[in-house]
mmCIF file of C-alpha atoms in Angstrom:
data_model
loop_
_atom_site.group_PDB
_atom_site.id
_atom_site.type_symbol
_atom_site.label_atom_id
_atom_site.label_comp_id
_atom_site.label_asym_id
_atom_site.label_seq_id
_atom_site.Cartn_x
_atom_site.Cartn_y
_atom_site.Cartn_z
ATOM 1 C CA MET A 775 -108.659 -32.179 -34.689
ATOM 2 C CA PRO A 776 -110.080 -35.144 -36.639
ATOM 3 C CA VAL A 777 -112.776 -37.269 -35.067
ATOM 4 C CA THR A 778 -112.480 -41.047 -34.916
ATOM 5 C CA ALA A 779 -114.833 -43.335 -36.820
ATOM 6 C CA LYS A 780 -116.633 -45.630 -34.387
ATOM 7 C CA ILE A 781 -119.069 -48.372 -35.358
ATOM 8 C CA GLY A 782 -121.625 -49.495 -32.768
ATOM 9 C CA PRO A 783 -123.881 -52.438 -33.566
ATOM 10 C CA SER A 784 -127.373 -52.078 -32.108
ATOM 11 C CA ILE A 785 -127.795 -55.307 -30.199
ATOM 12 C CA LEU A 786 -131.602 -55.050 -30.120
ATOM 13 C CA ASN A 787 -131.418 -56.561 -33.618
ATOM 14 C CA SER A 788 -129.561 -59.617 -32.335
ATOM 15 C CA ASN A 789 -130.719 -63.033 -31.168
ATOM 16 C CA LEU A 790 -131.933 -61.900 -27.766
ATOM 17 C CA SER A 791 -132.049 -65.455 -26.425
ATOM 18 C CA ASN A 792 -128.239 -65.421 -26.658
ATOM 19 C CA LEU A 793 -127.567 -61.784 -25.861
ATOM 20 C CA GLY A 794 -124.191 -62.218 -24.201
ATOM 21 C CA GLY A 795 -122.935 -64.395 -27.027
ATOM 22 C CA GLU A 796 -124.209 -61.969 -29.640
ATOM 23 C CA CYS A 797 -122.417 -59.066 -27.966
ATOM 24 C CA CYS A 798 -119.184 -61.057 -27.902
ATOM 25 C CA ARG A 799 -119.697 -61.939 -31.569
ATOM 26 C CA MET A 800 -119.961 -58.247 -32.447
ATOM 27 C CA ILE A 801 -116.814 -57.420 -30.505
ATOM 28 C CA GLU A 802 -114.937 -60.212 -32.259
ATOM 29 C CA SER A 803 -116.215 -58.802 -35.553
ATOM 30 C CA GLY A 804 -114.502 -55.487 -34.841
ATOM 31 C CA ALA A 805 -117.199 -53.334 -33.231
ATOM 32 C CA ASP A 806 -115.844 -50.196 -31.578
ATOM 33 C CA TYR A 807 -118.671 -50.098 -29.048
ATOM 34 C CA LEU A 808 -122.098 -51.602 -28.375
ATOM 35 C CA HIS A 809 -125.323 -49.615 -28.634
ATOM 36 C CA LEU A 810 -128.006 -50.709 -26.164
ATOM 37 C CA ASP A 811 -131.549 -49.435 -26.709
ATOM 38 C CA VAL A 812 -133.450 -48.927 -23.462
ATOM 39 C CA MET A 813 -137.192 -48.293 -23.950
ATOM 40 C CA ASP A 814 -139.732 -47.806 -21.166
ATOM 41 C CA GLY A 815 -143.076 -48.044 -22.979
ATOM 42 C CA HIS A 816 -143.795 -44.382 -22.171
ATOM 43 C CA PHE A 817 -141.380 -42.172 -24.084
ATOM 44 C CA VAL A 818 -141.662 -44.705 -26.910
ATOM 45 C CA PRO A 819 -144.365 -47.383 -27.296
ATOM 46 C CA ASN A 820 -142.092 -50.414 -26.962
ATOM 47 C CA ILE A 821 -140.399 -51.967 -23.937
ATOM 48 C CA THR A 822 -136.939 -53.531 -24.123
ATOM 49 C CA PHE A 823 -134.711 -53.972 -21.066
ATOM 50 C CA GLY A 824 -133.175 -52.091 -18.165
ATOM 51 C CA HIS A 825 -130.047 -51.963 -16.046
ATOM 52 C CA PRO A 826 -130.143 -55.627 -14.887
ATOM 53 C CA VAL A 827 -129.664 -56.758 -18.496
ATOM 54 C CA VAL A 828 -126.931 -54.174 -19.033
ATOM 55 C CA GLU A 829 -125.154 -55.577 -15.976
ATOM 56 C CA CYS A 830 -125.381 -59.098 -17.424
ATOM 57 C CA ILE A 831 -123.985 -57.881 -20.732
ATOM 58 C CA ARG A 832 -121.074 -56.216 -18.947
ATOM 59 C CA LYS A 833 -120.249 -59.472 -17.167
ATOM 60 C CA SER A 834 -120.303 -61.314 -20.510
ATOM 61 C CA ILE A 835 -118.054 -58.927 -22.420
ATOM 62 C CA GLY A 836 -115.613 -57.823 -19.717
ATOM 63 C CA ASP A 837 -114.551 -54.332 -18.730
ATOM 64 C CA ASP A 838 -112.746 -53.124 -21.842
ATOM 65 C CA VAL A 839 -115.651 -52.730 -24.300
ATOM 66 C CA GLU A 840 -117.503 -49.413 -24.423
ATOM 67 C CA CYS A 841 -121.292 -49.596 -24.052
ATOM 68 C CA GLU A 842 -123.670 -46.773 -24.905
ATOM 69 C CA VAL A 843 -127.118 -46.935 -23.347
ATOM 70 C CA HIS A 844 -129.623 -45.058 -25.499
ATOM 71 C CA MET A 845 -132.237 -44.056 -22.951
ATOM 72 C CA MET A 846 -135.580 -43.797 -24.721
ATOM 73 C CA VAL A 847 -137.313 -43.209 -21.396
ATOM 74 C CA SER A 848 -139.564 -40.522 -19.972
ATOM 75 C CA LYS A 849 -137.484 -39.949 -16.828
ATOM 76 C CA PRO A 850 -133.819 -40.194 -17.820
ATOM 77 C CA GLU A 851 -132.707 -38.652 -14.518
ATOM 78 C CA GLN A 852 -134.010 -41.698 -12.674
ATOM 79 C CA TRP A 853 -131.667 -44.237 -14.240
ATOM 80 C CA VAL A 854 -128.261 -42.533 -14.228
ATOM 81 C CA LYS A 855 -126.826 -44.230 -11.151
ATOM 82 C CA PRO A 856 -128.309 -47.692 -11.874
ATOM 83 C CA MET A 857 -126.848 -47.636 -15.379
ATOM 84 C CA ALA A 858 -123.474 -46.450 -14.117
ATOM 85 C CA ASP A 859 -123.463 -49.230 -11.543
ATOM 86 C CA ALA A 860 -124.430 -51.721 -14.264
ATOM 87 C CA GLY A 861 -121.345 -50.816 -16.287
ATOM 88 C CA ALA A 862 -122.566 -48.371 -18.953
ATOM 89 C CA ASN A 863 -119.926 -46.015 -20.371
ATOM 90 C CA ILE A 864 -122.052 -43.550 -22.346
ATOM 91 C CA TYR A 865 -125.456 -42.453 -21.071
ATOM 92 C CA THR A 866 -127.402 -40.932 -23.964
ATOM 93 C CA PHE A 867 -130.699 -39.321 -22.975
ATOM 94 C CA HIS A 868 -133.314 -37.659 -25.141
ATOM 95 C CA LEU A 869 -133.459 -33.898 -25.002
ATOM 96 C CA GLU A 870 -137.252 -34.111 -25.372
ATOM 97 C CA ALA A 871 -137.527 -36.075 -22.106
ATOM 98 C CA ALA A 872 -135.149 -34.087 -19.906
ATOM 99 C CA THR A 873 -136.544 -31.405 -17.617
ATOM 100 C CA GLU A 874 -133.080 -30.043 -16.714
ATOM 101 C CA PRO A 875 -130.684 -31.276 -19.396
ATOM 102 C CA GLN A 876 -127.749 -29.124 -18.259
ATOM 103 C CA GLN A 877 -127.858 -30.606 -14.772
ATOM 104 C CA LEU A 878 -128.430 -34.092 -16.160
ATOM 105 C CA ILE A 879 -125.214 -33.886 -18.182
ATOM 106 C CA LYS A 880 -123.327 -32.891 -15.037
ATOM 107 C CA ASP A 881 -124.926 -35.720 -13.039
ATOM 108 C CA ILE A 882 -123.992 -38.271 -15.708
ATOM 109 C CA ARG A 883 -120.379 -37.149 -15.723
ATOM 110 C CA GLU A 884 -120.159 -37.301 -11.938
ATOM 111 C CA THR A 885 -120.719 -41.072 -12.163
ATOM 112 C CA GLY A 886 -117.764 -41.438 -14.540
ATOM 113 C CA MET A 887 -119.890 -41.999 -17.646
ATOM 114 C CA ARG A 888 -119.762 -39.851 -20.760
ATOM 115 C CA ALA A 889 -122.901 -37.830 -21.408
ATOM 116 C CA GLY A 890 -124.813 -38.085 -24.657
ATOM 117 C CA CYS A 891 -127.856 -36.167 -25.862
ATOM 118 C CA ALA A 892 -130.208 -37.439 -28.576
ATOM 119 C CA ILE A 893 -132.896 -35.685 -30.611
ATOM 120 C CA LYS A 894 -135.861 -37.103 -32.488
ATOM 121 C CA PRO A 895 -136.531 -36.202 -36.134
ATOM 122 C CA GLN A 896 -139.169 -33.591 -35.282
ATOM 123 C CA THR A 897 -136.927 -31.730 -32.820
ATOM 124 C CA PRO A 898 -135.204 -28.665 -34.321
ATOM 125 C CA VAL A 899 -131.436 -28.919 -34.237
ATOM 126 C CA SER A 900 -131.332 -25.407 -32.762
ATOM 127 C CA HIS A 901 -132.681 -26.811 -29.486
ATOM 128 C CA LEU A 902 -129.693 -29.139 -29.235
ATOM 129 C CA ILE A 903 -127.196 -26.465 -30.218
ATOM 130 C CA ASP A 904 -128.616 -24.108 -27.593
ATOM 131 C CA LEU A 905 -127.995 -26.803 -24.987
ATOM 132 C CA LEU A 906 -124.438 -27.429 -26.187
ATOM 133 C CA TYR A 907 -123.593 -23.736 -25.918
ATOM 134 C CA THR A 908 -124.690 -23.736 -22.264
ATOM 135 C CA GLN A 909 -123.565 -27.261 -21.282
ATOM 136 C CA MET A 910 -121.481 -29.291 -23.693
ATOM 137 C CA SER A 911 -122.169 -33.028 -23.884
ATOM 138 C CA ASP A 912 -119.584 -35.635 -24.873
ATOM 139 C CA VAL A 913 -121.769 -37.191 -27.577
ATOM 140 C CA VAL A 914 -124.799 -36.164 -29.594
ATOM 141 C CA LEU A 915 -127.092 -38.601 -31.363
ATOM 142 C CA VAL A 916 -129.255 -37.585 -34.314
ATOM 143 C CA MET A 917 -132.140 -39.989 -34.865
ATOM 144 C CA THR A 918 -132.629 -40.832 -38.532
ATOM 145 C CA VAL A 919 -135.882 -42.679 -37.854
ATOM 146 C CA GLU A 920 -138.601 -42.191 -35.251
ATOM 147 C CA PRO A 921 -137.361 -43.905 -32.083
ATOM 148 C CA GLY A 922 -139.211 -46.958 -30.859
ATOM 149 C CA PHE A 923 -140.463 -48.278 -34.181
ATOM 150 C CA GLY A 924 -138.846 -50.871 -36.401
ATOM 151 C CA GLY A 925 -138.754 -51.189 -40.169
ATOM 152 C CA GLN A 926 -138.472 -47.491 -40.993
ATOM 153 C CA SER A 927 -136.543 -45.951 -43.848
ATOM 154 C CA PHE A 928 -133.486 -43.777 -43.319
ATOM 155 C CA MET A 929 -134.378 -40.067 -43.242
ATOM 156 C CA THR A 930 -131.840 -38.398 -45.498
ATOM 157 C CA ASP A 931 -133.070 -34.913 -44.586
ATOM 158 C CA MET A 932 -131.762 -35.425 -41.030
ATOM 159 C CA MET A 933 -128.256 -35.020 -42.454
ATOM 160 C CA THR A 934 -128.713 -31.256 -42.479
ATOM 161 C CA LYS A 935 -128.810 -31.474 -38.677
ATOM 162 C CA VAL A 936 -125.592 -33.483 -38.595
ATOM 163 C CA LYS A 937 -123.876 -31.040 -40.938
ATOM 164 C CA THR A 938 -124.976 -28.044 -38.862
ATOM 165 C CA ILE A 939 -123.680 -29.608 -35.638
ATOM 166 C CA ARG A 940 -120.367 -30.612 -37.245
ATOM 167 C CA GLU A 941 -119.775 -27.108 -38.576
ATOM 168 C CA LYS A 942 -120.221 -25.649 -35.089
ATOM 169 C CA PHE A 943 -118.458 -28.410 -33.134
ATOM 170 C CA PRO A 944 -115.626 -29.903 -35.240
ATOM 171 C CA SER A 945 -114.303 -32.276 -32.563
ATOM 172 C CA LEU A 946 -117.602 -33.491 -31.083
ATOM 173 C CA ASP A 947 -118.623 -37.162 -31.332
ATOM 174 C CA ILE A 948 -121.741 -37.081 -33.529
ATOM 175 C CA GLY A 949 -123.815 -40.229 -33.846
ATOM 176 C CA VAL A 950 -126.577 -41.283 -36.202
ATOM 177 C CA ASP A 951 -129.123 -43.977 -35.440
ATOM 178 C CA GLY A 952 -131.793 -45.562 -37.590
ATOM 179 C CA GLY A 953 -131.729 -47.223 -41.003
ATOM 180 C CA VAL A 954 -127.949 -46.866 -41.326
ATOM 181 C CA SER A 955 -126.448 -49.424 -43.715
ATOM 182 C CA LEU A 956 -123.901 -49.653 -46.500
ATOM 183 C CA LYS A 957 -126.544 -48.046 -48.738
ATOM 184 C CA THR A 958 -126.949 -44.963 -46.528
ATOM 185 C CA ILE A 959 -123.605 -44.576 -44.758
ATOM 186 C CA HIS A 960 -122.261 -42.194 -47.413
ATOM 187 C CA HIS A 961 -124.909 -39.622 -46.453
ATOM 188 C CA CYS A 962 -123.927 -39.895 -42.783
ATOM 189 C CA ALA A 963 -120.191 -39.713 -43.421
ATOM 190 C CA GLN A 964 -120.445 -36.803 -45.818
ATOM 191 C CA ALA A 965 -122.530 -34.821 -43.311
ATOM 192 C CA GLY A 966 -119.917 -35.325 -40.619
ATOM 193 C CA ALA A 967 -121.178 -38.190 -38.430
ATOM 194 C CA ASN A 968 -118.471 -40.345 -36.864
ATOM 195 C CA MET A 969 -120.365 -42.591 -34.402
ATOM 196 C CA ILE A 970 -122.387 -44.981 -36.518
ATOM 197 C CA VAL A 971 -125.170 -47.019 -34.968
ATOM 198 C CA SER A 972 -126.245 -49.836 -37.248
ATOM 199 C CA GLY A 973 -128.642 -52.639 -36.441
ATOM 200 C CA SER A 974 -129.809 -55.235 -38.905
ATOM 201 C CA ALA A 975 -127.225 -54.254 -41.539
ATOM 202 C CA ILE A 976 -124.574 -55.652 -39.209
ATOM 203 C CA MET A 977 -126.444 -58.118 -37.033
ATOM 204 C CA LYS A 978 -128.218 -59.923 -39.879
ATOM 205 C CA SER A 979 -125.183 -60.067 -42.155
ATOM 206 C CA GLN A 980 -123.366 -63.337 -42.790
ATOM 207 C CA GLU A 981 -120.139 -61.330 -42.603
ATOM 208 C CA PRO A 982 -120.624 -58.680 -39.899
ATOM 209 C CA ASP A 983 -116.884 -58.088 -39.704
ATOM 210 C CA GLN A 984 -116.832 -56.992 -43.340
ATOM 211 C CA VAL A 985 -119.832 -54.688 -42.887
ATOM 212 C CA ILE A 986 -118.222 -53.046 -39.841
ATOM 213 C CA LYS A 987 -114.948 -52.672 -41.716
ATOM 214 C CA GLN A 988 -116.624 -51.064 -44.745
ATOM 215 C CA LEU A 989 -118.720 -48.696 -42.631
ATOM 216 C CA ARG A 990 -115.605 -47.551 -40.797
ATOM 217 C CA GLN A 991 -113.586 -47.103 -43.980
ATOM 218 C CA ILE A 992 -116.239 -44.920 -45.580
ATOM 219 C CA VAL A 993 -116.479 -42.668 -42.514
ATOM 220 C CA GLN A 994 -112.688 -42.399 -42.322
ATOM 221 C CA GLU A 995 -112.427 -41.509 -46.005
ATOM 222 C CA PHE A 996 -114.892 -38.642 -45.716
ATOM 223 C CA ASN A 997 -113.228 -37.503 -42.498
ATOM 224 C CA GLN A 998 -109.836 -37.314 -44.197
ATOM 225 C CA ASP A 999 -111.294 -35.491 -47.190
ATOM 226 C CA SER A 1000 -112.884 -32.875 -44.915
ATOM 227 C CA ILE A 1001 -109.520 -32.272 -43.220
ATOM 228 C CA LYS A 1002 -107.817 -31.736 -46.599
ATOM 229 C CA HIS A 1003 -110.387 -29.181 -47.619
#
């Protein structure tokens, strides 16, 4: 069963003084979903925003647009219900921060959200695969930079993780996050990623609709080629 290419602009790279308007601009430009980075200053050094801002975003964009909250926090269990109440659709926690990831996935699903699990570059992919064999998530997210820091280069060697996951789970939504642009998307698509988080490459472009369109086309092309072979 082929997976669907989905492009999610990372709104942390937007004009934060006009966050609702920026989210609407991305939707109008063809975004498949919005990627919202939540940082607590503990799991990662920076602080961004929490569920009150997510609730405001939901009010600005309406009910039909999918929002993924990427929870770069030290206690992901604590924020499941507040984020569900705020209108998040996908709750992606970090495997490194979860004390009971199997139960956390179940708790996320009980709220009606889809459950996502992310891993940092230093985390072996085997740790994630072991989790998926015991409790399957709806989404996985492979970090292609160290979370919480800006201005990093795309880590091409993380694509071996994506490829390994895709080989074992052909229909799973696999995301990549960090340094993804038109210059690096081919690596992601060829490895088997289908959920593409992209920040400045989309947000800072004069033609974000064209960037989103091209990113999606490249992922779709590699997806079709993999089906043929």
